[in-house]
Coordinates of C-alpha atoms in Angstrom, one line a residue:
X17 CA 24.4 -4.0 11.4
X18 CA 23.5 -6.6 14.0
X19 CA 20.2 -8.1 12.7
X20 CA 19.9 -11.0 15.2
X21 CA 16.4 -11.0 16.5
X22 CA 15.2 -8.4 14.0
X23 CA 11.4 -8.0 13.7
X24 CA 8.8 -5.8 12.0
X25 CA 7.2 -3.3 14.4
X26 CA 3.4 -3.7 14.8
X27 CA 3.0 0.0 15.5
X28 CA 1.9 2.2 12.7
X29 CA -0.2 5.3 12.2
X30 CA -1.8 5.0 8.8
X31 CA -2.9 2.3 6.4
X32 CA -0.2 3.0 3.9
X33 CA 2.7 3.7 6.3
X34 CA 5.7 1.4 6.0
X35 CA 6.4 -0.1 9.4
X36 CA 9.8 0.2 11.2
X37 CA 12.1 -2.8 11.7
X38 CA 13.3 -3.1 15.2
X39 CA 16.9 -4.3 15.7
X40 CA 17.1 -5.3 19.4
X41 CA 20.8 -6.2 19.4
X42 CA 22.2 -3.2 17.4
X43 CA 24.2 -1.1 20.0
X44 CA 26.2 1.1 17.6
X45 CA 24.7 4.1 15.9
X46 CA 24.8 4.2 12.1
X47 CA 24.7 7.8 10.8
X48 CA 24.4 6.7 7.1
X49 CA 21.1 7.6 5.3
X50 CA 19.9 6.2 2.0
X51 CA 17.5 7.6 -0.5
X52 CA 16.0 6.0 -3.6
X53 CA 14.6 8.7 -5.9
X54 CA 12.3 7.3 -8.6
X55 CA 10.2 9.0 -11.3
X56 CA 7.2 9.2 -9.0
X57 CA 8.3 8.6 -5.4
X58 CA 11.4 9.1 -3.3
X59 CA 12.1 6.7 -0.5
X60 CA 14.3 7.2 2.5
X61 CA 15.8 4.6 4.9
X62 CA 17.6 5.6 8.1
X63 CA 18.5 4.2 11.6
X64 CA 17.9 5.6 15.1
X65 CA 19.4 4.2 18.2
X66 CA 17.4 3.8 21.4
X67 CA 18.0 6.3 24.2
X68 CA 19.7 3.5 26.3
X69 CA 21.7 2.3 23.3
X70 CA 20.1 -1.1 23.5
X71 CA 18.6 -1.6 20.1
X72 CA 17.2 0.8 17.5
X73 CA 15.0 1.1 14.5
X74 CA 15.2 1.2 10.8
X75 CA 12.8 3.8 9.6
X76 CA 11.2 4.1 6.2
X77 CA 9.8 7.3 4.7
X78 CA 8.2 8.2 1.4
X79 CA 7.8 11.5 -0.5
X80 CA 6.4 12.4 -3.9
X81 CA 9.4 13.1 -6.2
X82 CA 7.8 16.3 -7.4
X83 CA 8.2 17.5 -3.8
X84 CA 11.9 16.6 -3.7
X85 CA 12.8 19.8 -1.9
X86 CA 10.6 18.7 1.0
X87 CA 12.4 15.3 0.9
X88 CA 15.8 17.0 1.1
X89 CA 14.5 19.2 3.9
X90 CA 13.7 16.0 5.8
X91 CA 17.2 14.7 5.2
X92 CA 18.8 18.0 6.4
X93 CA 16.8 17.7 9.7
X94 CA 17.9 14.0 10.1
X95 CA 21.5 14.9 9.7
X96 CA 21.3 17.8 12.1
X97 CA 19.7 15.5 14.7
X98 CA 22.5 13.0 14.2
X99 CA 25.2 15.7 14.6
X100 CA 23.7 16.8 17.9
X101 CA 23.9 13.3 19.4
X102 CA 26.8 12.5 21.8
X103 CA 27.5 9.2 20.0
X104 CA 28.0 10.8 16.6
X105 CA 31.6 11.8 17.3
X106 CA 33.5 12.9 14.2
X107 CA 32.0 10.2 11.9
X108 CA 31.7 11.5 8.3
X109 CA 28.0 11.8 7.3
X110 CA 27.2 9.8 4.2
X111 CA 24.1 9.8 1.9
X112 CA 23.7 6.7 -0.3
X113 CA 21.6 7.6 -3.3
X114 CA 20.1 5.3 -5.9
X115 CA 17.4 5.4 -8.6
X116 CA 17.3 7.8 -11.6
X117 CA 16.9 10.8 -9.2
X118 CA 20.4 10.1 -7.7
X119 CA 21.7 11.4 -11.0
X120 CA 19.0 13.9 -11.9
X121 CA 19.1 15.6 -8.5
X122 CA 22.8 15.0 -7.7
X123 CA 23.8 18.7 -8.0
X124 CA 20.8 19.7 -5.9
X125 CA 21.7 17.2 -3.2
X126 CA 25.3 18.4 -3.2
X127 CA 24.3 22.1 -2.8
X128 CA 21.7 21.4 -0.1
X129 CA 23.9 19.0 1.9
X130 CA 27.4 20.6 2.1
X131 CA 30.0 18.5 3.8
X132 CA 28.0 15.3 3.3
X133 CA 29.5 12.6 1.1
X134 CA 27.0 11.5 -1.5
X135 CA 27.6 8.1 -3.0
X136 CA 25.6 7.0 -6.0
X137 CA 24.7 3.3 -6.1
X138 CA 23.4 1.2 -9.0
X139 CA 19.6 0.9 -8.9
X140 CA 19.2 -2.7 -9.9
X141 CA 22.0 -3.9 -7.6
X142 CA 20.3 -2.1 -4.7
X143 CA 17.0 -3.7 -5.5
X144 CA 18.4 -7.2 -5.4
X145 CA 20.5 -6.4 -2.2
X146 CA 17.4 -5.1 -0.5
X147 CA 15.1 -7.9 -1.6
X148 CA 17.7 -10.6 -0.5
X149 CA 17.9 -8.9 2.9
X150 CA 14.2 -8.9 3.5
X151 CA 13.7 -12.5 2.2
X152 CA 16.5 -14.1 4.2
X153 CA 16.8 -12.0 7.4
X154 CA 13.4 -10.5 8.4
X155 CA 10.7 -12.7 9.8
X156 CA 7.0 -12.2 8.8
X157 CA 8.1 -10.1 5.8
X158 CA 7.2 -12.2 2.7
X159 CA 3.6 -13.3 2.2
X160 CA 1.0 -14.5 -0.3
X161 CA -2.5 -12.9 -0.7
X162 CA -5.8 -14.6 -1.4
X163 CA -9.0 -12.6 -0.7
X164 CA -11.1 -15.8 -0.6
X165 CA -9.3 -17.1 2.6
X166 CA -10.6 -16.2 6.0
X167 CA -7.1 -14.7 6.6
X168 CA -6.0 -13.5 3.2
X169 CA -2.4 -12.9 4.2
X170 CA -0.2 -16.0 4.6
X171 CA 3.4 -15.4 5.6
X172 CA 6.3 -17.4 4.1
X173 CA 9.1 -19.0 6.2
X174 CA 12.5 -17.4 5.9
X175 CA 14.8 -19.3 3.7
X176 CA 18.4 -19.2 2.5
X177 CA 17.6 -21.3 -0.6
X178 CA 15.8 -18.7 -2.6
X179 CA 17.4 -18.9 -6.1
X180 CA 16.4 -18.6 -8.8
X181 CA 13.6 -16.1 -8.5
X182 CA 12.1 -13.2 -10.4
X183 CA 11.5 -9.7 -9.1
X184 CA 8.8 -7.6 -10.7
X185 CA 9.6 -4.1 -9.5
X186 CA 6.6 -1.8 -10.1
X187 CA 7.6 1.8 -9.9
X188 CA 6.7 4.5 -12.4
X189 CA 7.3 1.8 -15.0
X190 CA 8.0 -1.9 -14.5
X191 CA 11.4 -3.8 -14.5
X192 CA 11.5 -7.6 -14.4
X193 CA 14.7 -9.1 -13.1
X194 CA 15.8 -12.7 -13.1
X195 CA 18.1 -13.4 -10.1
X196 CA 20.3 -16.6 -10.1
X197 CA 22.4 -15.9 -7.0
X198 CA 23.7 -13.3 -4.5
X199 CA 26.6 -12.0 -6.6
X200 CA 26.7 -8.6 -8.3
X201 CA 26.6 -10.2 -11.7
X202 CA 24.0 -13.0 -10.9
X203 CA 21.0 -11.1 -12.2
X204 CA 19.7 -9.7 -15.5
X205 CA 16.8 -7.5 -16.6
X206 CA 14.8 -9.8 -18.8
X207 CA 11.8 -7.6 -19.5
X208 CA 9.6 -4.7 -18.4
X209 CA 6.8 -2.5 -19.4
X210 CA 6.0 1.3 -19.5
X211 CA 2.6 0.6 -18.0
X212 CA 3.2 0.9 -14.3
X213 CA 2.4 3.1 -11.3
X214 CA 3.1 6.3 -13.2
X215 CA 0.5 5.2 -15.8
X216 CA -2.1 4.6 -13.2
X217 CA -1.3 7.9 -11.4
X218 CA -1.2 9.9 -14.6
X219 CA -4.5 8.6 -16.0
X220 CA -6.3 8.9 -12.7
X221 CA -5.0 12.5 -12.4
X222 CA -6.7 13.2 -15.7
X223 CA -9.9 11.4 -15.0
X224 CA -10.6 11.9 -11.3
X225 CA -10.2 14.6 -8.6
X226 CA -7.8 12.5 -6.5
X227 CA -4.8 14.6 -5.4
X228 CA -2.4 11.8 -4.3
X229 CA -1.7 8.1 -5.1
X230 CA -3.1 7.1 -1.7
X231 CA -6.3 9.0 -2.4
X232 CA -6.6 7.1 -5.7
X233 CA -6.2 3.8 -3.9
X234 CA -8.8 4.7 -1.3
X235 CA -11.3 5.8 -4.0
X236 CA -10.9 2.6 -5.9
X237 CA -12.1 0.6 -2.8
X238 CA -15.5 2.1 -3.2
X239 CA -15.7 1.6 -7.0
X240 CA -17.5 -1.0 -9.1
X241 CA -15.6 -1.7 -12.3
X242 CA -18.6 -3.4 -13.9
X243 CA -20.0 0.1 -14.6
X244 CA -17.0 0.8 -16.8
X245 CA -15.6 -2.5 -18.0
X246 CA -17.2 -4.8 -20.6
X247 CA -17.4 -8.3 -19.0
X248 CA -17.7 -11.7 -20.6
X249 CA -21.3 -11.9 -19.2
X250 CA -22.1 -8.7 -21.0
X251 CA -21.2 -10.4 -24.3
X252 CA -22.4 -14.0 -23.8
X253 CA -25.0 -13.5 -21.0
X254 CA -23.3 -16.3 -19.1
X255 CA -19.9 -17.9 -18.6
X256 CA -17.8 -19.0 -21.6
X257 CA -17.1 -22.3 -20.0
X258 CA -15.3 -23.8 -23.0
X259 CA -12.4 -21.4 -22.5
X260 CA -12.8 -21.3 -18.7
X261 CA -13.9 -17.7 -18.7
X262 CA -16.4 -16.8 -16.0
X263 CA -19.1 -14.2 -16.8
X264 CA -17.4 -11.8 -14.3
X265 CA -14.1 -11.8 -16.3
X266 CA -13.1 -8.5 -17.9
X267 CA -13.4 -8.9 -21.7
X268 CA -12.5 -5.2 -22.4
X269 CA -11.2 -2.7 -19.9
X270 CA -13.3 0.5 -20.2
X271 CA -15.3 -1.3 -22.9
X272 CA -18.7 0.1 -21.7
X273 CA -17.5 3.7 -22.0
X274 CA -17.6 3.9 -25.8
X275 CA -21.3 3.5 -26.3
X276 CA -23.8 5.7 -28.0
X277 CA -24.1 8.9 -26.0
X278 CA -21.2 8.0 -23.6
X279 CA -19.2 11.1 -24.5
X280 CA -22.3 13.3 -23.9
X281 CA -22.9 11.7 -20.5
X282 CA -19.5 11.5 -18.8
X283 CA -21.0 12.4 -15.5
X284 CA -22.5 8.9 -15.2
X285 CA -19.0 7.4 -14.8
X286 CA -18.0 7.8 -11.2
X287 CA -14.4 8.4 -10.1
X288 CA -14.4 5.3 -7.9
X289 CA -15.5 3.1 -10.8
X290 CA -12.9 4.6 -13.1
X291 CA -10.2 4.1 -10.4
X292 CA -11.0 0.5 -9.8
X293 CA -11.1 -0.2 -13.6
X294 CA -7.7 1.3 -14.2
X295 CA -6.2 -0.4 -11.2
X296 CA -7.5 -3.8 -12.5
X297 CA -6.2 -2.9 -16.0
X298 CA -2.7 -2.1 -15.0
X299 CA -2.4 -4.9 -12.4
X300 CA -3.8 -7.6 -14.7
X301 CA -1.4 -6.5 -17.5
X302 CA 1.6 -6.6 -15.2
X303 CA 0.5 -10.0 -13.8
X304 CA 0.3 -11.5 -17.2
X305 CA 3.6 -10.1 -18.4
X306 CA 5.2 -11.4 -15.2
X307 CA 3.7 -14.9 -15.7
X308 CA 4.9 -15.1 -19.4
X309 CA 8.5 -14.2 -18.3
X310 CA 8.5 -16.7 -15.4
X311 CA 7.2 -19.4 -17.8
X312 CA 9.9 -18.7 -20.4
X313 CA 12.6 -18.8 -17.8
X314 CA 11.3 -21.7 -15.7
X315 CA 10.8 -19.7 -12.5
X316 CA 8.2 -20.5 -9.9
X317 CA 8.8 -17.8 -7.3
X318 CA 7.7 -14.3 -8.4
X319 CA 8.3 -11.4 -6.0
X320 CA 6.4 -8.1 -6.5
X321 CA 8.0 -4.9 -5.2
X322 CA 7.6 -1.2 -5.6
X323 CA 5.4 1.5 -4.1
X324 CA 2.7 0.8 -6.7
X325 CA 1.4 -2.0 -4.4
X326 CA 1.3 -0.1 -1.1
X327 CA -0.3 -3.1 0.7
X328 CA -3.5 -2.4 -1.3
X329 CA -5.8 -5.5 -1.2
X330 CA -7.3 -5.0 -4.7
X331 CA -3.8 -4.7 -6.3
X332 CA -2.4 -7.7 -4.5
X333 CA -5.4 -9.8 -5.3
X334 CA -5.3 -8.8 -9.0
X335 CA -1.7 -9.8 -9.3
X336 CA -2.2 -13.0 -7.3
X337 CA -5.2 -14.0 -9.4
X338 CA -3.4 -13.3 -12.7
X339 CA -0.4 -15.4 -11.7
X340 CA -2.5 -18.3 -10.4
X341 CA -4.9 -18.2 -13.4
X342 CA -2.3 -18.1 -16.2
X343 CA -0.1 -20.7 -14.5
X344 CA -2.9 -23.0 -13.5
X345 CA -1.8 -22.7 -9.9
X346 CA 1.8 -23.8 -10.5
X347 CA 3.3 -20.3 -9.7
X348 CA 2.5 -17.9 -6.9
X349 CA 2.8 -14.2 -6.4
X350 CA 4.9 -13.1 -3.4
X351 CA 4.6 -9.7 -1.7
X352 CA 6.7 -7.9 1.0
X353 CA 5.7 -5.6 3.8
X354 CA 8.5 -3.2 2.8
X355 CA 7.9 -3.6 -1.0
X356 CA 8.5 0.1 -1.8
X357 CA 11.9 0.3 0.0
X358 CA 13.9 -2.4 -1.7
X359 CA 16.2 0.0 -3.4
X360 CA 16.6 2.3 -0.4
X361 CA 17.5 -0.5 2.1
X362 CA 19.8 -2.0 -0.6
X363 CA 21.6 1.3 -0.9
X364 CA 21.7 1.6 2.9
X365 CA 23.3 -1.8 3.3
X366 CA 25.9 -1.4 0.6

């Protein structure tokens, strides 16, 4: 891959779509396709060459894992299109597969993709390979987020001096990796939690009528968690300044629900309020666990990845606030425009 001059496309069609990366100096077609199948979502990365063979695009696609057959149908179509191109020649078609689904659905992939070589790649190694690629090679990829700023997104400069860092990968669950260098043995999984994107998705599926993860995120934008959460101000009537707790701080997630008559009046709790409360609960929990691990290992740079984030302002602000609050501003949360495709692009590049 010739990544000289690579940049993120500014063309997109929906709020949660992952934007293409344009490679203006890539003149050779790459038929390899990569897929990262997680417990909740399956992510695909593939390349298309421009009609004039002057540059091309890395594309990023997402499917719900429970609709894995639709995902495989999409791959079948991609491979057929490649085979019909004059530049494809006799190149063997390869599918790089990572994530737990690379093993769980291996036989299905083999039966649906005859003649295609399917190569399984280690999930954690792919995550690190993908993250290193985005950090060091793609401009305007890494950013911080602060909703109080006029422009909440502030992009970081590309750097080759990135180690050590910590990756908090938020998928169905959460894995926390400490990375000391670029080598295959230069990282370790230091922590994690089962309270991740799958937790949020599962609880919201039980408590609201939202049919997809994106629907849940959209609903949460209209919610007011103060109707559900018990705040410091609800207990003290004001700030608890001695401990640095503002009256607006959440003292107990869903603490207002268990009140006299609450179970007999469930209709008063709106789906939007429930969605925002749960989003805060999961995000704040992940942020605090991330901070505690970073503090223990002396790490200042914390990258958050995974499709849980989806560029959602409330999620990013919650994680940023948690890291800043607990570290007294000494650490910062770093996000990526392609946060959900770290594993897929890592598999693609290997």
